[in-house]
Amino acid sequence: MKYIEKLRNSGLRPTKQRLQICEVLFNTDKTFHFTINELEQKIKKQANNKISLATLYNTVHAFEKKGYLKQIPINSSETYFDTNVTDHHHFYDLKEEKLIDLENSDVGPINILKKINGKKIKSVEVLVKLED
Amino acid sequence: MKYIEKLRNSGLRPTKQRLQICEVLFNTDKTFHFTINELEQKIKKQANNKISLATLYNTVHAFEKKGYLKQIPINSSETYFDTNVTDHHHFYDLKEEKLIDLENSDVGPINILKKINGKKIKSVEVLVKLED
DNA sequence: ATAGTAGTTTATAATGATTCTAAAAAACTG
DNA sequence: CAGTTTTTTAGAATCATTATAAACTACTAT
Ligand SMILES: [Mn+2]
Ligand SMILES: [Mn+2]
Ligand SMILES: [Zn+2]
Ligand SMILES: [Zn+2]
């Protein structure tokens, strides 16, 4: 299993559940966006078994802390996560409630001129809301 | 009262509660960011009386729909609103959990090149996360 | 003004995403 | 294997937000 090392190197024991979550999240060409509940559904189908919500929350937050997932800043009833952890931006289709990646070349470089004393910039994210 | 007209023009009856909320939100030189609970506190102090949470939620959402308030896309436990409804961007201080306005001149123009069929761009917002 | 009606406020309940708890299970270490 | 630590899990708790429905208020038409 290719995720055992990854988990061990992160100080996380490679449990059956975590490996399964890795498969669903990372064993794919395309990156994608998901909510915890969508992840739960996906695992039910794709792996044909169930992982408790508590574990899904725990694992997703652990992966986020390790930098394997990103949380997308958006006001929705559910939190969205992104398996694409590179710096990139998003469309948010308000009607469909769906996120779409924007390549950096679709937005161009953003140069923040203002500085706040004693603070470092951690991320710069653009959210483009779409309506019909 | 200068807000009676504004409310009537928006199809909202100028009630005591709404006028009070208008005073707190709009009768000031500086725009600001707030959560519903901060607004509740502010009204308790500034007006020395209480407006029910239900009314605060209703009114804030009504004002948002009319374009007098903006919701700020951010993942926080509480929803942030902004009395500055012009197009502008934000710093978010992760430690202090505080929002700071960025002028457009601090960010520069953002030109979204990608188009989605049948969708219009409603807003373009930059969120800059700050850490120590 | 008065009566009628449509809109508003409010306390309170319901909802639902997320977090907490604590006991059982699994992974590791020697 | 025995001992220890970490993880999983069901279920409870939390808490922001929304729904409910009864009392109240603002407006409209007589
Ligand atoms: Mn979270
Ligand atoms: Mn809201
Ligand atoms: Zn993305
Ligand atoms: Zn602002």
Tab-separated table of C-alpha atoms (C1' of nucleotides) in Angstrom, chain C residues 1-25:
chain	number	residue	atom	x	y	z
C	1	DA	C1'	-60.330	57.423	13.719
C	2	DT	C1'	-61.572	52.426	13.175
C	3	DA	C1'	-61.431	47.938	11.439
C	4	DG	C1'	-59.227	44.879	8.747
C	5	DT	C1'	-55.022	42.828	6.882
C	6	DA	C1'	-50.553	42.029	6.030
C	7	DG	C1'	-46.088	42.246	7.971
C	8	DT	C1'	-43.138	41.850	12.178
C	9	DT	C1'	-41.402	40.419	16.613
C	10	DT	C1'	-40.639	37.122	19.966
C	11	DA	C1'	-40.001	33.047	22.876
C	12	DT	C1'	-39.257	28.733	22.110
C	13	DA	C1'	-38.543	24.484	19.589
C	14	DA	C1'	-36.308	22.142	15.883
C	15	DT	C1'	-32.476	21.361	12.910
C	16	DG	C1'	-28.130	19.987	11.580
C	17	DA	C1'	-23.185	20.315	11.299
C	18	DT	C1'	-19.595	19.649	14.239
C	19	DT	C1'	-17.305	18.292	18.518
C	20	DC	C1'	-17.010	15.670	22.744
C	21	DT	C1'	-16.958	11.440	25.596
C	22	DA	C1'	-15.693	7.260	27.095
C	23	DA	C1'	-15.488	2.503	26.203
C	24	DA	C1'	-14.001	-1.083	22.914
C	25	DA	C1'	-10.793	-2.230	19.333
